Amino acid sequence: MLRRLREAIEEMAQRHKKKKAEKEKMKRRSRKYGQAQLKHSRRGMRSTFLGVCCLFLLVLAFSASYISRGDVGLLIGFVGLFALALAVAGLKNAVQGFKEREKNYLTCKVGAALNGVLLAGLAAIFLRGLF
């Protein structure tokens, strides 16, 4: 019984190795004749970076506001406006990144989504502050 179990496990391991080797062989074959990996869009990477910076600034501003129990100075307001400008610039870079040819647009999609959500959230915060 144990011998059959070991044989079955060894057979499964061999099939797994064989399947992995075939998969790697197919990958190498597809890149052989002009099927190179696409690079990420530069503006998409910039957009994602700006979105992450904007998110960091917002977390920093919310933390400072929470620690001071809502009694924040003018500096936090300027941080919020700067975060708004970063979100707008990031969204603009994401849209322009989609126009680059022969690129991977994953960073553009992430940057556009992140900056769009941050922009909508900041607009909601500012509109709520007005009324």
PDB file of C-alpha atoms in Angstrom:
ATOM      1  CA  MET A   1       0.000   0.000   0.000  1.00  0.00           C
ATOM      2  CA  LEU A   2       2.749   2.464   0.933  1.00  0.00           C
ATOM      3  CA  ARG A   3       4.732   1.503  -2.141  1.00  0.00           C
ATOM      4  CA  ARG A   4       1.760   2.303  -4.417  1.00  0.00           C
ATOM      5  CA  LEU A   5       1.287   5.622  -2.645  1.00  0.00           C
ATOM      6  CA  ARG A   6       4.964   6.529  -3.121  1.00  0.00           C
ATOM      7  CA  GLU A   7       4.820   5.545  -6.778  1.00  0.00           C
ATOM      8  CA  ALA A   8       1.722   7.676  -7.293  1.00  0.00           C
ATOM      9  CA  ILE A   9       3.375  10.655  -5.612  1.00  0.00           C
ATOM     10  CA  GLU A  10       6.553  10.227  -7.678  1.00  0.00           C
ATOM     11  CA  GLU A  11       4.482   9.937 -10.847  1.00  0.00           C
ATOM     12  CA  MET A  12       2.602  13.137 -10.006  1.00  0.00           C
ATOM     13  CA  ALA A  13       5.885  14.935  -9.324  1.00  0.00           C
ATOM     14  CA  GLN A  14       7.292  13.796 -12.679  1.00  0.00           C
ATOM     15  CA  ARG A  15       4.162  14.963 -14.505  1.00  0.00           C
ATOM     16  CA  HIS A  16       4.397  18.324 -12.738  1.00  0.00           C
ATOM     17  CA  LYS A  17       8.066  18.725 -13.745  1.00  0.00           C
ATOM     18  CA  LYS A  18       7.269  17.737 -17.319  1.00  0.00           C
ATOM     19  CA  LYS A  19       4.375  20.196 -17.522  1.00  0.00           C
ATOM     20  CA  LYS A  20       6.537  22.972 -16.056  1.00  0.00           C
ATOM     21  CA  ALA A  21       9.327  22.258 -18.563  1.00  0.00           C
ATOM     22  CA  GLU A  22       6.851  22.333 -21.467  1.00  0.00           C
ATOM     23  CA  LYS A  23       5.409  25.609 -20.238  1.00  0.00           C
ATOM     24  CA  GLU A  24       8.874  27.186 -20.037  1.00  0.00           C
ATOM     25  CA  LYS A  25       9.679  25.838 -23.508  1.00  0.00           C
ATOM     26  CA  MET A  26       6.514  27.443 -24.903  1.00  0.00           C
ATOM     27  CA  LYS A  27       7.425  30.751 -23.255  1.00  0.00           C
ATOM     28  CA  ARG A  28      10.854  30.732 -24.842  1.00  0.00           C
ATOM     29  CA  ARG A  29       9.371  29.820 -28.205  1.00  0.00           C
ATOM     30  CA  SER A  30       6.861  32.674 -28.163  1.00  0.00           C
ATOM     31  CA  ARG A  31       9.599  35.242 -27.460  1.00  0.00           C
ATOM     32  CA  LYS A  32      11.866  33.923 -30.165  1.00  0.00           C
ATOM     33  CA  TYR A  33      10.525  35.831 -33.158  1.00  0.00           C
ATOM     34  CA  GLY A  34       9.488  39.349 -32.234  1.00  0.00           C
ATOM     35  CA  GLN A  35       7.261  38.474 -29.307  1.00  0.00           C
ATOM     36  CA  ALA A  36       9.189  40.517 -26.763  1.00  0.00           C
ATOM     37  CA  GLN A  37       7.678  41.482 -23.456  1.00  0.00           C
ATOM     38  CA  LEU A  38       6.007  44.890 -23.534  1.00  0.00           C
ATOM     39  CA  LYS A  39       7.402  47.605 -21.287  1.00  0.00           C
ATOM     40  CA  HIS A  40       5.154  49.601 -18.999  1.00  0.00           C
ATOM     41  CA  SER A  41       4.104  53.044 -20.147  1.00  0.00           C
ATOM     42  CA  ARG A  42       6.283  55.775 -18.643  1.00  0.00           C
ATOM     43  CA  ARG A  43       3.388  58.095 -18.085  1.00  0.00           C
ATOM     44  CA  GLY A  44       1.426  55.252 -16.555  1.00  0.00           C
ATOM     45  CA  MET A  45       4.200  54.620 -14.036  1.00  0.00           C
ATOM     46  CA  ARG A  46       4.336  58.348 -13.299  1.00  0.00           C
ATOM     47  CA  SER A  47       0.565  58.386 -12.850  1.00  0.00           C
ATOM     48  CA  THR A  48       0.657  55.488 -10.412  1.00  0.00           C
ATOM     49  CA  PHE A  49       3.491  57.149  -8.478  1.00  0.00           C
ATOM     50  CA  LEU A  50       1.544  60.413  -8.242  1.00  0.00           C
ATOM     51  CA  GLY A  51      -1.512  58.513  -7.031  1.00  0.00           C
ATOM     52  CA  VAL A  52       0.491  56.778  -4.305  1.00  0.00           C
ATOM     53  CA  CYS A  53       2.030  60.130  -3.259  1.00  0.00           C
ATOM     54  CA  CYS A  54      -1.435  61.695  -3.110  1.00  0.00           C
ATOM     55  CA  LEU A  55      -2.711  58.803  -1.001  1.00  0.00           C
ATOM     56  CA  PHE A  56       0.271  59.160   1.351  1.00  0.00           C
ATOM     57  CA  LEU A  57      -0.379  62.893   1.755  1.00  0.00           C
ATOM     58  CA  LEU A  58      -4.047  62.271   2.514  1.00  0.00           C
ATOM     59  CA  VAL A  59      -3.241  59.634   5.120  1.00  0.00           C
ATOM     60  CA  LEU A  60      -0.712  62.008   6.649  1.00  0.00           C
ATOM     61  CA  ALA A  61      -3.237  64.875   6.719  1.00  0.00           C
ATOM     62  CA  PHE A  62      -5.998  62.691   8.193  1.00  0.00           C
ATOM     63  CA  SER A  63      -3.613  61.376  10.829  1.00  0.00           C
ATOM     64  CA  ALA A  64      -2.519  64.890  11.795  1.00  0.00           C
ATOM     65  CA  SER A  65      -6.142  65.992  11.978  1.00  0.00           C
ATOM     66  CA  TYR A  66      -7.090  62.985  14.121  1.00  0.00           C
ATOM     67  CA  ILE A  67      -4.168  63.479  16.495  1.00  0.00           C
ATOM     68  CA  SER A  68      -4.933  67.176  16.958  1.00  0.00           C
ATOM     69  CA  ARG A  69      -8.685  66.390  17.343  1.00  0.00           C
ATOM     70  CA  GLY A  70      -9.704  68.455  14.319  1.00  0.00           C
ATOM     71  CA  ASP A  71      -7.821  71.575  15.332  1.00  0.00           C
ATOM     72  CA  VAL A  72      -5.502  71.806  12.317  1.00  0.00           C
ATOM     73  CA  GLY A  73      -3.902  74.833  10.842  1.00  0.00           C
ATOM     74  CA  LEU A  74      -3.769  76.230   7.380  1.00  0.00           C
ATOM     75  CA  LEU A  75      -0.868  73.936   6.502  1.00  0.00           C
ATOM     76  CA  ILE A  76      -3.116  70.843   6.373  1.00  0.00           C
ATOM     77  CA  GLY A  77      -5.471  72.696   4.011  1.00  0.00           C
ATOM     78  CA  PHE A  78      -2.580  73.387   1.677  1.00  0.00           C
ATOM     79  CA  VAL A  79      -1.572  69.735   1.882  1.00  0.00           C
ATOM     80  CA  GLY A  80      -5.103  68.849   0.778  1.00  0.00           C
ATOM     81  CA  LEU A  81      -4.942  71.264  -2.147  1.00  0.00           C
ATOM     82  CA  PHE A  82      -1.540  69.885  -3.121  1.00  0.00           C
ATOM     83  CA  ALA A  83      -2.976  66.358  -2.993  1.00  0.00           C
ATOM     84  CA  LEU A  84      -5.812  67.535  -5.251  1.00  0.00           C
ATOM     85  CA  ALA A  85      -3.269  68.925  -7.744  1.00  0.00           C
ATOM     86  CA  LEU A  86      -1.342  65.627  -7.633  1.00  0.00           C
ATOM     87  CA  ALA A  87      -4.522  63.660  -8.344  1.00  0.00           C
ATOM     88  CA  VAL A  88      -5.369  65.871 -11.335  1.00  0.00           C
ATOM     89  CA  ALA A  89      -1.813  65.591 -12.699  1.00  0.00           C
ATOM     90  CA  GLY A  90      -1.859  61.821 -12.157  1.00  0.00           C
ATOM     91  CA  LEU A  91      -5.153  61.425 -13.992  1.00  0.00           C
ATOM     92  CA  LYS A  92      -3.821  63.524 -16.862  1.00  0.00           C
ATOM     93  CA  ASN A  93      -0.666  61.379 -17.067  1.00  0.00           C
ATOM     94  CA  ALA A  94      -2.743  58.194 -17.049  1.00  0.00           C
ATOM     95  CA  VAL A  95      -4.849  59.380 -19.976  1.00  0.00           C
ATOM     96  CA  GLN A  96      -1.746  60.435 -21.908  1.00  0.00           C
ATOM     97  CA  GLY A  97      -0.101  57.098 -21.088  1.00  0.00           C
ATOM     98  CA  PHE A  98      -2.812  55.253 -22.996  1.00  0.00           C
ATOM     99  CA  LYS A  99      -1.649  57.041 -26.155  1.00  0.00           C
ATOM    100  CA  GLU A 100       1.842  55.496 -26.028  1.00  0.00           C
ATOM    101  CA  ARG A 101       2.314  52.765 -28.629  1.00  0.00           C
ATOM    102  CA  GLU A 102       3.447  49.178 -27.998  1.00  0.00           C
ATOM    103  CA  LYS A 103       3.305  49.422 -24.204  1.00  0.00           C
ATOM    104  CA  ASN A 104       1.758  47.524 -21.328  1.00  0.00           C
ATOM    105  CA  TYR A 105      -1.102  49.673 -20.035  1.00  0.00           C
ATOM    106  CA  LEU A 106      -1.532  48.062 -16.617  1.00  0.00           C
ATOM    107  CA  THR A 107       0.097  50.988 -14.796  1.00  0.00           C
ATOM    108  CA  CYS A 108      -2.084  53.416 -16.763  1.00  0.00           C
ATOM    109  CA  LYS A 109      -5.210  51.570 -15.648  1.00  0.00           C
ATOM    110  CA  VAL A 110      -4.079  51.442 -12.015  1.00  0.00           C
ATOM    111  CA  GLY A 111      -3.047  55.110 -12.071  1.00  0.00           C
ATOM    112  CA  ALA A 112      -6.296  56.232 -13.683  1.00  0.00           C
ATOM    113  CA  ALA A 113      -8.422  54.292 -11.201  1.00  0.00           C
ATOM    114  CA  LEU A 114      -6.423  55.401  -8.161  1.00  0.00           C
ATOM    115  CA  ASN A 115      -6.268  59.046  -9.158  1.00  0.00           C
ATOM    116  CA  GLY A 116      -9.931  59.081 -10.188  1.00  0.00           C
ATOM    117  CA  VAL A 117     -11.060  57.694  -6.839  1.00  0.00           C
ATOM    118  CA  LEU A 118      -8.797  60.103  -4.952  1.00  0.00           C
ATOM    119  CA  LEU A 119     -10.020  63.035  -7.038  1.00  0.00           C
ATOM    120  CA  ALA A 120     -13.657  62.136  -6.405  1.00  0.00           C
ATOM    121  CA  GLY A 121     -12.981  61.701  -2.684  1.00  0.00           C
ATOM    122  CA  LEU A 122     -11.168  65.023  -2.411  1.00  0.00           C
ATOM    123  CA  ALA A 123     -13.911  66.784  -4.350  1.00  0.00           C
ATOM    124  CA  ALA A 124     -16.485  65.290  -1.966  1.00  0.00           C
ATOM    125  CA  ILE A 125     -14.478  66.470   1.045  1.00  0.00           C
ATOM    126  CA  PHE A 126     -14.159  69.992  -0.324  1.00  0.00           C
ATOM    127  CA  LEU A 127     -17.811  70.199  -1.339  1.00  0.00           C
ATOM    128  CA  ARG A 128     -18.852  68.928   2.091  1.00  0.00           C
ATOM    129  CA  GLY A 129     -16.706  71.650   3.654  1.00  0.00           C
ATOM    130  CA  LEU A 130     -18.447  74.336   1.629  1.00  0.00           C
ATOM    131  CA  PHE A 131     -21.980  73.459   2.701  1.00  0.00           C
TER     132      PHE A 131
END
